[in-house]
Coordinates of C-alpha atoms in Angstrom, one line a residue:
Chain B
M5 CA -8.9 -93.4 16.9
G6 CA -9.2 -94.2 13.2
D7 CA -7.2 -92.6 10.4
L8 CA -7.9 -89.1 9.7
E9 CA -8.9 -88.2 6.0
I10 CA -9.1 -84.7 4.4
R11 CA -10.8 -84.8 1.3
A12 CA -13.2 -82.6 -1.1
A13 CA -16.6 -82.2 0.2
T14 CA -19.6 -83.8 -1.6
A15 CA -23.3 -83.2 -1.4
D16 CA -23.7 -86.2 1.1
D17 CA -21.4 -84.1 3.4
L18 CA -23.7 -80.9 3.6
P19 CA -25.8 -81.9 6.6
A20 CA -22.7 -82.3 8.6
I21 CA -21.0 -79.2 7.5
V22 CA -23.9 -77.1 8.0
A23 CA -24.5 -78.5 11.4
M24 CA -21.1 -77.3 12.4
L25 CA -21.5 -73.9 10.9
A26 CA -24.6 -73.6 13.0
D27 CA -23.1 -75.1 16.1
D28 CA -21.2 -71.8 16.9
P29 CA -21.6 -68.7 19.0
L30 CA -21.8 -66.7 15.7
G31 CA -23.2 -69.3 13.3
A32 CA -26.3 -70.0 15.3
Q33 CA -27.6 -66.7 14.4
R34 CA -27.1 -67.0 10.6
E35 CA -27.5 -70.5 9.3
S36 CA -30.4 -72.6 8.6
P37 CA -29.7 -76.3 9.0
D38 CA -33.3 -77.3 8.4
D39 CA -33.1 -75.9 4.9
L40 CA -30.2 -76.8 2.8
T41 CA -31.2 -75.6 -0.5
P42 CA -29.1 -72.4 -0.3
Y43 CA -26.2 -74.5 0.7
R44 CA -26.6 -77.1 -2.3
T45 CA -26.7 -74.2 -4.7
A46 CA -23.4 -72.8 -3.2
L47 CA -21.6 -76.2 -3.1
A48 CA -22.6 -76.4 -6.8
R49 CA -20.6 -73.2 -7.5
L50 CA -17.8 -74.3 -5.4
A51 CA -17.6 -77.5 -7.1
A52 CA -17.2 -75.8 -10.5
D53 CA -14.6 -73.2 -9.4
P54 CA -11.1 -74.9 -9.8
N55 CA -9.7 -72.3 -7.3
Q56 CA -11.9 -73.3 -4.6
H57 CA -11.2 -76.2 -2.3
L58 CA -14.0 -77.1 0.3
V59 CA -12.8 -80.1 2.2
V60 CA -14.1 -82.0 5.1
A61 CA -12.0 -84.0 7.7
V62 CA -13.4 -87.4 8.1
R63 CA -12.7 -90.3 10.9
E64 CA -14.4 -93.6 10.8
G65 CA -17.0 -92.4 8.3
R66 CA -17.7 -89.5 10.3
V67 CA -17.5 -85.6 9.3
I68 CA -15.5 -83.7 12.1
G69 CA -14.1 -80.9 10.6
T70 CA -14.4 -78.5 7.6
L71 CA -12.4 -75.8 5.8
Q72 CA -12.7 -73.4 2.5
L73 CA -9.4 -72.8 0.8
T74 CA -9.6 -70.2 -2.1
I75 CA -6.7 -69.7 -4.4
I76 CA -6.2 -66.1 -5.6
P77 CA -3.8 -65.2 -8.1
G78 CA -2.7 -61.5 -8.1
L79 CA -0.4 -58.6 -9.4
S80 CA 1.2 -57.4 -6.0
H81 CA 4.1 -59.1 -4.3
R82 CA 5.7 -59.6 -7.9
G83 CA 2.7 -61.5 -9.3
A84 CA 2.2 -63.8 -6.0
T85 CA -0.6 -66.0 -5.9
R86 CA -2.2 -66.1 -2.2
A87 CA -4.6 -68.5 -0.5
L88 CA -7.6 -67.7 1.6
I89 CA -8.9 -69.7 4.5
E90 CA -12.5 -69.4 5.3
A91 CA -15.1 -71.2 7.2
V92 CA -13.0 -73.3 9.6
R93 CA -15.2 -75.6 11.7
I94 CA -14.5 -78.3 14.1
H95 CA -17.1 -80.5 15.5
A96 CA -17.8 -79.9 19.0
D97 CA -16.8 -83.4 20.1
E98 CA -13.3 -83.0 18.7
R99 CA -12.2 -79.7 19.9
G100 CA -9.1 -79.4 21.3
S101 CA -7.9 -82.8 20.0
G102 CA -5.4 -81.3 17.5
L103 CA -7.8 -81.6 14.3
G104 CA -7.7 -77.9 13.9
S105 CA -3.9 -77.7 13.7
K106 CA -4.3 -80.7 11.1
L107 CA -6.7 -79.0 8.9
I108 CA -4.8 -75.4 8.9
E109 CA -1.5 -77.6 8.3
W110 CA -3.2 -79.3 5.3
A111 CA -4.5 -75.7 4.0
I112 CA -0.6 -74.6 4.5
D113 CA 0.7 -77.5 2.6
T114 CA -1.9 -77.4 -0.1
S115 CA -1.2 -73.8 -0.7
R116 CA 2.3 -74.3 -0.9
Q117 CA 2.0 -77.1 -3.5
L118 CA -0.4 -74.7 -5.7
G119 CA 2.5 -72.2 -5.8
C120 CA 1.0 -69.8 -3.3
R121 CA 3.2 -67.3 -1.6
M122 CA 1.0 -66.4 1.5
V123 CA -1.9 -67.9 3.3
Q124 CA -4.2 -65.4 4.8
L125 CA -7.6 -65.5 7.0
T126 CA -9.5 -63.3 9.1
S127 CA -10.9 -64.2 12.5
D128 CA -14.0 -62.3 14.4
K129 CA -12.2 -60.0 17.0
T130 CA -14.3 -61.9 19.7
R131 CA -12.7 -65.3 19.0
T132 CA -9.4 -64.8 21.0
D133 CA -9.0 -68.4 21.5
A134 CA -8.7 -68.9 17.7
H135 CA -6.4 -66.0 17.6
R136 CA -3.8 -67.8 20.0
F137 CA -4.5 -70.8 17.7
Y138 CA -3.4 -69.1 14.4
E139 CA -0.3 -67.3 16.2
R140 CA 0.6 -70.8 17.3
L141 CA 0.4 -72.1 13.9
G142 CA 2.7 -69.0 12.7
F143 CA 0.3 -66.6 11.4
T144 CA 0.9 -62.9 12.4
A145 CA -2.1 -60.7 13.1
S146 CA -0.7 -57.8 11.0
H147 CA -3.7 -56.6 9.4
E148 CA -7.1 -55.3 10.5
G149 CA -10.2 -57.1 8.7
F150 CA -12.9 -55.1 7.5
K151 CA -16.3 -56.4 6.6
L152 CA -19.4 -54.6 5.0
R153 CA -22.5 -56.7 4.6
L154 CA -24.6 -56.0 1.6
Chain Q
M24 CA -10.9 -32.9 -15.1
G25 CA -12.1 -35.5 -17.8
D26 CA -14.6 -38.4 -17.2
L27 CA -13.4 -41.2 -15.1
E28 CA -13.6 -44.6 -16.5
I29 CA -13.1 -47.9 -14.6
R30 CA -12.4 -50.9 -16.9
A31 CA -10.9 -54.2 -17.0
A32 CA -7.1 -54.0 -16.8
T33 CA -5.3 -55.2 -19.8
A34 CA -1.5 -55.9 -20.6
D35 CA -1.0 -52.5 -21.8
D36 CA -2.0 -51.0 -18.1
L37 CA 0.8 -53.3 -16.5
P38 CA 3.7 -50.6 -16.3
A39 CA 1.3 -48.2 -14.8
I40 CA -0.3 -50.5 -12.4
V41 CA 3.1 -51.9 -11.2
A42 CA 4.5 -48.5 -10.9
M43 CA 1.5 -47.8 -8.5
L44 CA 2.1 -50.9 -6.6
A45 CA 5.9 -50.1 -6.0
D46 CA 5.2 -46.2 -5.2
D47 CA 4.0 -47.3 -1.6
P48 CA 5.9 -47.3 1.8
L49 CA 5.2 -51.2 2.0
G50 CA 5.1 -51.7 -2.1
A51 CA 8.5 -50.3 -2.3
Q52 CA 10.2 -53.4 -0.7
R53 CA 8.5 -56.3 -2.5
E54 CA 7.7 -55.0 -6.3
S55 CA 10.1 -55.1 -9.1
P56 CA 8.8 -52.6 -11.7
D57 CA 11.8 -53.2 -13.9
D58 CA 11.0 -56.5 -14.5
L59 CA 7.3 -57.1 -15.6
T60 CA 7.4 -60.8 -16.5
P61 CA 6.1 -62.0 -13.2
Y62 CA 3.3 -59.7 -13.7
R63 CA 2.4 -60.6 -17.1
T64 CA 2.1 -64.3 -16.1
A65 CA -0.2 -63.4 -13.1
L66 CA -2.3 -61.0 -15.3
A67 CA -2.9 -64.2 -17.7
R68 CA -4.0 -66.0 -14.8
L69 CA -6.2 -63.3 -13.5
A70 CA -8.0 -62.6 -16.9
A71 CA -8.7 -66.4 -17.2
D72 CA -10.6 -66.4 -14.0
P73 CA -14.4 -65.5 -14.4
N74 CA -14.1 -64.5 -10.5
Q75 CA -11.5 -62.2 -10.7
H76 CA -11.9 -58.7 -11.6
L77 CA -8.8 -56.7 -11.7
V78 CA -9.6 -53.0 -13.0
V79 CA -7.9 -49.6 -13.5
A80 CA -9.3 -46.1 -13.3
V81 CA -8.5 -44.0 -16.1
R82 CA -9.1 -40.4 -17.0
E83 CA -7.7 -38.7 -20.0
G84 CA -5.9 -41.8 -21.1
R85 CA -4.1 -41.9 -17.9
V86 CA -4.0 -44.8 -15.5
I87 CA -4.6 -43.4 -11.9
G88 CA -5.9 -46.2 -9.8
T89 CA -6.2 -49.9 -9.7
L90 CA -8.0 -52.7 -7.7
Q91 CA -8.4 -56.2 -7.5
L92 CA -12.0 -57.8 -6.9
T93 CA -12.4 -61.7 -6.1
I94 CA -15.9 -63.0 -6.0
I95 CA -15.8 -66.2 -3.6
P96 CA -18.6 -68.5 -3.4
G97 CA -19.1 -70.2 0.0
L98 CA -21.3 -72.2 2.4
S99 CA -21.5 -70.2 5.4
H100 CA -24.1 -67.3 6.0
R101 CA -26.8 -69.6 4.2
G102 CA -24.5 -70.1 1.2
A103 CA -23.6 -66.4 0.9
T104 CA -21.0 -65.3 -1.8
R105 CA -18.7 -62.6 -0.8
A106 CA -16.2 -60.4 -2.2
L107 CA -12.6 -59.6 -1.4
I108 CA -10.9 -56.4 -2.3
E109 CA -7.4 -56.5 -2.6
A110 CA -4.3 -54.3 -4.1
V111 CA -6.2 -51.1 -4.1
R112 CA -3.8 -48.3 -5.1
I113 CA -4.3 -44.7 -6.1
H114 CA -1.6 -42.7 -8.2
A115 CA 0.2 -40.3 -5.8
D116 CA -0.8 -37.3 -7.8
E117 CA -4.6 -38.2 -7.2
R118 CA -4.7 -39.0 -3.6
G119 CA -7.4 -37.0 -1.6
S120 CA -9.2 -36.4 -5.0
G121 CA -12.1 -38.9 -3.9
L122 CA -11.1 -41.5 -6.4
G123 CA -10.1 -44.0 -3.7
S124 CA -13.9 -43.6 -2.6
K125 CA -15.0 -43.8 -6.3
L126 CA -13.1 -47.3 -6.9
I127 CA -14.3 -48.7 -3.7
E128 CA -17.7 -47.8 -4.2
W129 CA -17.5 -49.2 -7.8
A130 CA -16.3 -52.4 -6.1
I131 CA -19.3 -52.6 -3.8
D132 CA -21.7 -51.8 -6.7
T133 CA -20.2 -54.7 -8.6
S134 CA -20.3 -57.2 -5.8
R135 CA -23.9 -56.3 -5.1
Q136 CA -24.7 -56.7 -8.8
L137 CA -22.9 -60.1 -8.8
G138 CA -25.2 -61.4 -6.0
C139 CA -22.7 -60.9 -3.1
R140 CA -23.8 -60.6 0.6
M141 CA -20.7 -59.2 1.8
V142 CA -17.5 -57.1 0.9
Q143 CA -14.5 -57.7 3.0
L144 CA -10.7 -56.6 2.9
T145 CA -7.9 -56.4 4.9
S146 CA -5.5 -53.3 5.3
D147 CA -2.0 -53.4 7.3
K148 CA -2.0 -52.3 10.6
T149 CA 0.3 -49.6 9.8
R150 CA -2.2 -47.9 7.3
T151 CA -4.3 -46.0 10.0
D152 CA -5.5 -43.4 7.2
A153 CA -6.8 -46.3 5.2
H154 CA -8.8 -47.7 8.1
R155 CA -10.4 -44.5 8.8
F156 CA -11.2 -44.3 5.0
Y157 CA -12.6 -47.6 4.9
E158 CA -15.0 -46.9 8.2
R159 CA -16.2 -43.8 6.4
L160 CA -17.2 -46.0 3.5
G161 CA -19.2 -48.3 5.8
F162 CA -16.8 -50.9 6.5
T163 CA -16.4 -52.6 10.5
A164 CA -12.8 -53.4 11.6
S165 CA -14.7 -56.6 13.2
H166 CA -11.7 -59.0 12.2
E167 CA -8.3 -59.7 13.1
G168 CA -6.5 -60.3 9.8
F169 CA -3.9 -63.0 9.8
K170 CA -1.0 -63.7 7.3
L171 CA 1.7 -66.4 6.9
R172 CA 4.3 -66.0 4.3
L173 CA 5.3 -69.2 2.3

């Protein structure tokens, strides 16, 4: 296996990223890999925001993972900045390879370098394997995660 | 009771906001209302970020509530933008008055106006009253909320 690179996502990575978002029990119902237009618009917005870090994991030129890290300043916890992890996806061929841990560890290291005091994420209650994965990486399921669709 | 105003927080509001953050079973252990320096730094950072909306609820010139709304672009859900609610606090004198609902409804309305497709938040598992409150407002506790302190 070649070296793993974790770098900022570009427009050229969109087909591979969206394919990963769609190749998922929950994502299959809500993504449109045949029409990348809404994703291109969103990527431009992410690229313009210095608090957004949308990255891909690449090995031998192939996009095999993705994650979005958002840096969120705030007043609570004595003015602590926190980081939010969203949209973690690993290519089906790479699951169980340790790549997920490497991506999350990248997110934790980057959050620390950017002065964050906390990293947080939510995971659908049906994703019980993911819950064990995050607990192994040191996260605590201390909160209820509430969502409201508009 | 006078009219309620919900507006962007300013530096003059900081003592009242931090007092509310500290007047809370969890916040009492982690805030420093006697030293506002870290909060001033954080407020400057929030004010410089167009995706951050830190607001206060004011009645008759008195700050009686606060909430932070973060607008987060993203690729998943066909490039959907989402909103994150953090640091909801209601002054002790005003709890049970319906002010919490008004603040959350403000956040939902603002999120919709800004093109968000989802509003999300996490709530500590010990805050069971808050959970019922969010469910009454239409939120679903569909996710586990994981945190990692750095």
